[in-house]
Amino acid sequence: MFSVPTEMPAADRARWLAEVSEALEEARLVLTSLPLNDENYDLASDLHVRIEAARFEVRSLRLSRSVQARDENDPKWMKFAPWSDANRG
């Protein structure tokens, strides 16, 4: 597959993931518009599965990046329950 560059600013990373997502959607639309016969059906089916897997991976990366960004900005006290040992003392 591919990996998301981690050293880019969050806005650039989000834009990059959006571009990848758009390209995968275009590929999916092109593939589904092709006339298929018995000879190329298996190949097209395999390609469709790969495109869908990549789309889900990009979606997962977009969600994990948004959650990760929020976690980095949370105050430390939010990471502990009030009854945990970390808050005593």
mmCIF file of N, CA and C in Angstrom:
data_model
loop_
_atom_site.group_PDB
_atom_site.id
_atom_site.type_symbol
_atom_site.label_atom_id
_atom_site.label_comp_id
_atom_site.label_asym_id
_atom_site.label_seq_id
_atom_site.Cartn_x
_atom_site.Cartn_y
_atom_site.Cartn_z
ATOM 1 N N MET A 1 0.829 -1.176 0.000
ATOM 2 C CA MET A 1 0.000 0.000 0.000
ATOM 3 C C MET A 1 0.879 1.247 0.000
ATOM 4 N N PHE A 2 0.598 2.159 0.909
ATOM 5 C CA PHE A 2 1.359 3.380 1.034
ATOM 6 C C PHE A 2 1.296 3.816 2.480
ATOM 7 N N SER A 3 2.155 4.751 2.825
ATOM 8 C CA SER A 3 2.111 5.274 4.186
ATOM 9 C C SER A 3 1.936 6.780 4.126
ATOM 10 N N VAL A 4 1.356 7.301 5.170
ATOM 11 C CA VAL A 4 1.125 8.737 5.250
ATOM 12 C C VAL A 4 2.395 9.388 5.761
ATOM 13 N N PRO A 5 2.880 10.402 5.061
ATOM 14 C CA PRO A 5 4.051 11.102 5.580
ATOM 15 C C PRO A 5 3.744 11.682 6.958
ATOM 16 N N THR A 6 4.587 11.382 7.933
ATOM 17 C CA THR A 6 4.300 11.816 9.302
ATOM 18 C C THR A 6 4.917 13.159 9.637
ATOM 19 N N GLU A 7 5.846 13.619 8.838
ATOM 20 C CA GLU A 7 6.529 14.859 9.162
ATOM 21 C C GLU A 7 5.898 16.068 8.495
ATOM 22 N N MET A 8 4.765 15.902 7.860
ATOM 23 C CA MET A 8 4.107 17.040 7.248
ATOM 24 C C MET A 8 3.142 17.663 8.249
ATOM 25 N N PRO A 9 2.881 18.948 8.089
ATOM 26 C CA PRO A 9 1.876 19.583 8.948
ATOM 27 C C PRO A 9 0.513 18.916 8.759
ATOM 28 N N ALA A 10 -0.312 19.007 9.781
ATOM 29 C CA ALA A 10 -1.619 18.331 9.765
ATOM 30 C C ALA A 10 -2.465 18.750 8.565
ATOM 31 N N ALA A 11 -2.452 20.021 8.217
ATOM 32 C CA ALA A 11 -3.265 20.490 7.088
ATOM 33 C C ALA A 11 -2.781 19.881 5.776
ATOM 34 N N ASP A 12 -1.463 19.789 5.603
ATOM 35 C CA ASP A 12 -0.916 19.175 4.388
ATOM 36 C C ASP A 12 -1.244 17.692 4.335
ATOM 37 N N ARG A 13 -1.156 17.026 5.474
ATOM 38 C CA ARG A 13 -1.473 15.597 5.543
ATOM 39 C C ARG A 13 -2.946 15.370 5.208
ATOM 40 N N ALA A 14 -3.815 16.216 5.733
ATOM 41 C CA ALA A 14 -5.246 16.091 5.445
ATOM 42 C C ALA A 14 -5.522 16.322 3.963
ATOM 43 N N ARG A 15 -4.851 17.312 3.392
ATOM 44 C CA ARG A 15 -5.032 17.600 1.960
ATOM 45 C C ARG A 15 -4.531 16.424 1.117
ATOM 46 N N TRP A 16 -3.380 15.852 1.498
ATOM 47 C CA TRP A 16 -2.816 14.713 0.775
ATOM 48 C C TRP A 16 -3.763 13.522 0.828
ATOM 49 N N LEU A 17 -4.304 13.233 2.003
ATOM 50 C CA LEU A 17 -5.250 12.121 2.134
ATOM 51 C C LEU A 17 -6.520 12.383 1.332
ATOM 52 N N ALA A 18 -6.966 13.633 1.281
ATOM 53 C CA ALA A 18 -8.150 13.974 0.485
ATOM 54 C C ALA A 18 -7.877 13.747 -1.003
ATOM 55 N N GLU A 19 -6.677 14.100 -1.454
ATOM 56 C CA GLU A 19 -6.317 13.883 -2.858
ATOM 57 C C GLU A 19 -6.254 12.394 -3.188
ATOM 58 N N VAL A 20 -5.680 11.605 -2.295
ATOM 59 C CA VAL A 20 -5.621 10.155 -2.507
ATOM 60 C C VAL A 20 -7.031 9.582 -2.545
ATOM 61 N N SER A 21 -7.873 10.041 -1.636
ATOM 62 C CA SER A 21 -9.256 9.572 -1.587
ATOM 63 C C SER A 21 -9.995 9.903 -2.883
ATOM 64 N N GLU A 22 -9.788 11.109 -3.379
ATOM 65 C CA GLU A 22 -10.436 11.525 -4.627
ATOM 66 C C GLU A 22 -9.942 10.683 -5.809
ATOM 67 N N ALA A 23 -8.645 10.423 -5.866
ATOM 68 C CA ALA A 23 -8.088 9.610 -6.955
ATOM 69 C C ALA A 23 -8.640 8.189 -6.916
ATOM 70 N N LEU A 24 -8.765 7.633 -5.721
ATOM 71 C CA LEU A 24 -9.323 6.282 -5.596
ATOM 72 C C LEU A 24 -10.794 6.250 -6.003
ATOM 73 N N GLU A 25 -11.533 7.288 -5.664
ATOM 74 C CA GLU A 25 -12.944 7.355 -6.064
ATOM 75 C C GLU A 25 -13.058 7.442 -7.584
ATOM 76 N N GLU A 26 -12.195 8.241 -8.210
ATOM 77 C CA GLU A 26 -12.198 8.337 -9.670
ATOM 78 C C GLU A 26 -11.858 6.988 -10.302
ATOM 79 N N ALA A 27 -10.886 6.296 -9.740
ATOM 80 C CA ALA A 27 -10.515 4.972 -10.258
ATOM 81 C C ALA A 27 -11.684 4.001 -10.128
ATOM 82 N N ARG A 28 -12.388 4.068 -9.009
ATOM 83 C CA ARG A 28 -13.551 3.195 -8.799
ATOM 84 C C ARG A 28 -14.632 3.480 -9.835
ATOM 85 N N LEU A 29 -14.886 4.768 -10.088
ATOM 86 C CA LEU A 29 -15.914 5.135 -11.066
ATOM 87 C C LEU A 29 -15.531 4.696 -12.480
ATOM 88 N N VAL A 30 -14.274 4.860 -12.849
ATOM 89 C CA VAL A 30 -13.815 4.419 -14.173
ATOM 90 C C VAL A 30 -13.968 2.911 -14.300
ATOM 91 N N LEU A 31 -13.540 2.199 -13.276
ATOM 92 C CA LEU A 31 -13.616 0.735 -13.317
ATOM 93 C C LEU A 31 -15.060 0.252 -13.449
ATOM 94 N N THR A 32 -15.969 0.863 -12.704
ATOM 95 C CA THR A 32 -17.366 0.411 -12.761
ATOM 96 C C THR A 32 -18.056 0.814 -14.063
ATOM 97 N N SER A 33 -17.477 1.762 -14.795
ATOM 98 C CA SER A 33 -18.090 2.162 -16.065
ATOM 99 C C SER A 33 -17.575 1.345 -17.253
ATOM 100 N N LEU A 34 -16.545 0.534 -17.045
ATOM 101 C CA LEU A 34 -15.986 -0.265 -18.139
ATOM 102 C C LEU A 34 -16.905 -1.430 -18.498
ATOM 103 N N PRO A 35 -17.033 -1.700 -19.803
ATOM 104 C CA PRO A 35 -17.781 -2.894 -20.200
ATOM 105 C C PRO A 35 -16.917 -4.134 -19.932
ATOM 106 N N LEU A 36 -17.426 -5.046 -19.155
ATOM 107 C CA LEU A 36 -16.643 -6.227 -18.785
ATOM 108 C C LEU A 36 -17.174 -7.467 -19.487
ATOM 109 N N ASN A 37 -16.248 -8.318 -19.899
ATOM 110 C CA ASN A 37 -16.632 -9.620 -20.433
ATOM 111 C C ASN A 37 -15.988 -10.691 -19.563
ATOM 112 N N ASP A 38 -16.201 -11.939 -19.922
ATOM 113 C CA ASP A 38 -15.688 -13.045 -19.106
ATOM 114 C C ASP A 38 -14.167 -13.029 -18.967
ATOM 115 N N GLU A 39 -13.475 -12.560 -20.004
ATOM 116 C CA GLU A 39 -12.013 -12.568 -19.979
ATOM 117 C C GLU A 39 -11.433 -11.628 -18.931
ATOM 118 N N ASN A 40 -12.014 -10.461 -18.793
ATOM 119 C CA ASN A 40 -11.421 -9.480 -17.888
ATOM 120 C C ASN A 40 -12.220 -9.267 -16.601
ATOM 121 N N TYR A 41 -13.262 -10.048 -16.395
ATOM 122 C CA TYR A 41 -14.080 -9.875 -15.195
ATOM 123 C C TYR A 41 -13.290 -10.164 -13.918
ATOM 124 N N ASP A 42 -12.515 -11.250 -13.906
ATOM 125 C CA ASP A 42 -11.742 -11.596 -12.707
ATOM 126 C C ASP A 42 -10.711 -10.518 -12.378
ATOM 127 N N LEU A 43 -10.044 -10.018 -13.396
ATOM 128 C CA LEU A 43 -9.053 -8.968 -13.190
ATOM 129 C C LEU A 43 -9.718 -7.695 -12.657
ATOM 130 N N ALA A 44 -10.841 -7.323 -13.255
ATOM 131 C CA ALA A 44 -11.558 -6.129 -12.804
ATOM 132 C C ALA A 44 -12.090 -6.306 -11.390
ATOM 133 N N SER A 45 -12.551 -7.498 -11.087
ATOM 134 C CA SER A 45 -13.046 -7.779 -9.739
ATOM 135 C C SER A 45 -11.926 -7.652 -8.712
ATOM 136 N N ASP A 46 -10.765 -8.193 -9.029
ATOM 137 C CA ASP A 46 -9.610 -8.081 -8.140
ATOM 138 C C ASP A 46 -9.207 -6.618 -7.956
ATOM 139 N N LEU A 47 -9.190 -5.876 -9.040
ATOM 140 C CA LEU A 47 -8.842 -4.459 -8.966
ATOM 141 C C LEU A 47 -9.859 -3.689 -8.127
ATOM 142 N N HIS A 48 -11.129 -4.024 -8.286
ATOM 143 C CA HIS A 48 -12.181 -3.370 -7.497
ATOM 144 C C HIS A 48 -11.967 -3.613 -5.997
ATOM 145 N N VAL A 49 -11.647 -4.839 -5.637
ATOM 146 C CA VAL A 49 -11.399 -5.165 -4.225
ATOM 147 C C VAL A 49 -10.201 -4.376 -3.699
ATOM 148 N N ARG A 50 -9.164 -4.256 -4.508
ATOM 149 C CA ARG A 50 -7.971 -3.512 -4.084
ATOM 150 C C ARG A 50 -8.273 -2.023 -3.919
ATOM 151 N N ILE A 51 -9.047 -1.474 -4.830
ATOM 152 C CA ILE A 51 -9.420 -0.060 -4.725
ATOM 153 C C ILE A 51 -10.250 0.170 -3.470
ATOM 154 N N GLU A 52 -11.209 -0.706 -3.222
ATOM 155 C CA GLU A 52 -12.041 -0.565 -2.018
ATOM 156 C C GLU A 52 -11.201 -0.681 -0.749
ATOM 157 N N ALA A 53 -10.256 -1.604 -0.733
ATOM 158 C CA ALA A 53 -9.385 -1.748 0.440
ATOM 159 C C ALA A 53 -8.567 -0.476 0.655
ATOM 160 N N ALA A 54 -8.066 0.088 -0.422
ATOM 161 C CA ALA A 54 -7.296 1.331 -0.311
ATOM 162 C C ALA A 54 -8.178 2.479 0.167
ATOM 163 N N ARG A 55 -9.414 2.541 -0.323
ATOM 164 C CA ARG A 55 -10.335 3.594 0.123
ATOM 165 C C ARG A 55 -10.613 3.482 1.618
ATOM 166 N N PHE A 56 -10.833 2.266 2.096
ATOM 167 C CA PHE A 56 -11.077 2.070 3.529
ATOM 168 C C PHE A 56 -9.835 2.405 4.350
ATOM 169 N N GLU A 57 -8.667 2.088 3.821
ATOM 170 C CA GLU A 57 -7.418 2.418 4.522
ATOM 171 C C GLU A 57 -7.241 3.932 4.631
ATOM 172 N N VAL A 58 -7.512 4.644 3.550
ATOM 173 C CA VAL A 58 -7.417 6.107 3.581
ATOM 174 C C VAL A 58 -8.427 6.670 4.573
ATOM 175 N N ARG A 59 -9.632 6.145 4.558
ATOM 176 C CA ARG A 59 -10.653 6.600 5.508
ATOM 177 C C ARG A 59 -10.187 6.360 6.947
ATOM 178 N N SER A 60 -9.603 5.214 7.181
ATOM 179 C CA SER A 60 -9.084 4.892 8.512
ATOM 180 C C SER A 60 -7.959 5.847 8.907
ATOM 181 N N LEU A 61 -7.060 6.132 7.979
ATOM 182 C CA LEU A 61 -5.969 7.063 8.261
ATOM 183 C C LEU A 61 -6.496 8.460 8.562
ATOM 184 N N ARG A 62 -7.510 8.883 7.819
ATOM 185 C CA ARG A 62 -8.085 10.209 8.071
ATOM 186 C C ARG A 62 -8.702 10.275 9.458
ATOM 187 N N LEU A 63 -9.408 9.233 9.839
ATOM 188 C CA LEU A 63 -10.020 9.209 11.171
ATOM 189 C C LEU A 63 -8.972 9.101 12.268
ATOM 190 N N SER A 64 -7.978 8.264 12.079
ATOM 191 C CA SER A 64 -6.963 8.098 13.125
ATOM 192 C C SER A 64 -6.135 9.362 13.282
ATOM 193 N N ARG A 65 -5.888 10.066 12.222
ATOM 194 C CA ARG A 65 -5.137 11.325 12.310
ATOM 195 C C ARG A 65 -5.940 12.375 13.052
ATOM 196 N N SER A 66 -7.257 12.415 12.819
ATOM 197 C CA SER A 66 -8.063 13.422 13.512
ATOM 198 C C SER A 66 -8.156 13.103 14.995
ATOM 199 N N VAL A 67 -8.248 11.834 15.350
ATOM 200 C CA VAL A 67 -8.284 11.449 16.761
ATOM 201 C C VAL A 67 -6.929 11.714 17.400
ATOM 202 N N GLN A 68 -5.861 11.363 16.695
ATOM 203 C CA GLN A 68 -4.519 11.563 17.231
ATOM 204 C C GLN A 68 -4.255 13.049 17.463
ATOM 205 N N ALA A 69 -4.667 13.887 16.550
ATOM 206 C CA ALA A 69 -4.431 15.322 16.717
ATOM 207 C C ALA A 69 -5.144 15.844 17.956
ATOM 208 N N ARG A 70 -6.361 15.387 18.204
ATOM 209 C CA ARG A 70 -7.080 15.826 19.404
ATOM 210 C C ARG A 70 -6.396 15.320 20.659
ATOM 211 N N ASP A 71 -5.926 14.079 20.630
ATOM 212 C CA ASP A 71 -5.260 13.519 21.802
ATOM 213 C C ASP A 71 -4.007 14.298 22.160
ATOM 214 N N GLU A 72 -3.287 14.769 21.160
ATOM 215 C CA GLU A 72 -2.062 15.507 21.434
ATOM 216 C C GLU A 72 -2.352 16.833 22.114
ATOM 217 N N ASN A 73 -3.526 17.396 21.908
ATOM 218 C CA ASN A 73 -3.860 18.696 22.463
ATOM 219 C C ASN A 73 -4.603 18.616 23.784
ATOM 220 N N ASP A 74 -5.005 17.429 24.188
ATOM 221 C CA ASP A 74 -5.745 17.298 25.438
ATOM 222 C C ASP A 74 -4.844 17.594 26.622
ATOM 223 N N PRO A 75 -5.393 18.249 27.647
ATOM 224 C CA PRO A 75 -4.610 18.437 28.872
ATOM 225 C C PRO A 75 -4.318 17.086 29.513
ATOM 226 N N LYS A 76 -3.220 17.018 30.247
ATOM 227 C CA LYS A 76 -2.824 15.751 30.862
ATOM 228 C C LYS A 76 -3.900 15.219 31.797
ATOM 229 N N TRP A 77 -4.580 16.087 32.510
ATOM 230 C CA TRP A 77 -5.565 15.611 33.475
ATOM 231 C C TRP A 77 -6.719 14.892 32.807
ATOM 232 N N MET A 78 -6.955 15.133 31.538
ATOM 233 C CA MET A 78 -8.058 14.466 30.845
ATOM 234 C C MET A 78 -7.742 12.993 30.589
ATOM 235 N N LYS A 79 -6.488 12.609 30.653
ATOM 236 C CA LYS A 79 -6.096 11.236 30.362
ATOM 237 C C LYS A 79 -6.311 10.306 31.547
ATOM 238 N N PHE A 80 -6.652 10.841 32.712
ATOM 239 C CA PHE A 80 -6.817 10.027 33.909
ATOM 240 C C PHE A 80 -8.235 10.162 34.452
ATOM 241 N N ALA A 81 -8.757 9.075 34.917
ATOM 242 C CA ALA A 81 -10.046 9.114 35.603
ATOM 243 C C ALA A 81 -9.820 9.724 36.987
ATOM 244 N N PRO A 82 -10.795 10.439 37.539
ATOM 245 C CA PRO A 82 -10.618 11.090 38.839
ATOM 246 C C PRO A 82 -10.294 10.109 39.952
ATOM 247 N N TRP A 83 -10.665 8.862 39.803
ATOM 248 C CA TRP A 83 -10.433 7.887 40.861
ATOM 249 C C TRP A 83 -9.134 7.096 40.675
ATOM 250 N N SER A 84 -8.346 7.415 39.630
ATOM 251 C CA SER A 84 -7.123 6.639 39.389
ATOM 252 C C SER A 84 -5.999 7.078 40.322
ATOM 253 N N ASP A 85 -5.026 6.206 40.515
ATOM 254 C CA ASP A 85 -3.880 6.480 41.379
ATOM 255 C C ASP A 85 -3.028 7.629 40.850
ATOM 256 N N ALA A 86 -3.066 7.878 39.554
ATOM 257 C CA ALA A 86 -2.237 8.923 38.960
ATOM 258 C C ALA A 86 -2.614 10.311 39.467
ATOM 259 N N ASN A 87 -3.851 10.493 39.930
ATOM 260 C CA ASN A 87 -4.308 11.801 40.386
ATOM 261 C C ASN A 87 -4.153 11.994 41.883
ATOM 262 N N ARG A 88 -3.741 10.990 42.587
ATOM 263 C CA ARG A 88 -3.579 11.110 44.040
ATOM 264 C C ARG A 88 -2.169 11.552 44.369
ATOM 265 N N GLY A 89 -2.055 12.240 45.466
ATOM 266 C CA GLY A 89 -0.726 12.504 45.933
ATOM 267 C C GLY A 89 -0.440 13.901 46.097
#
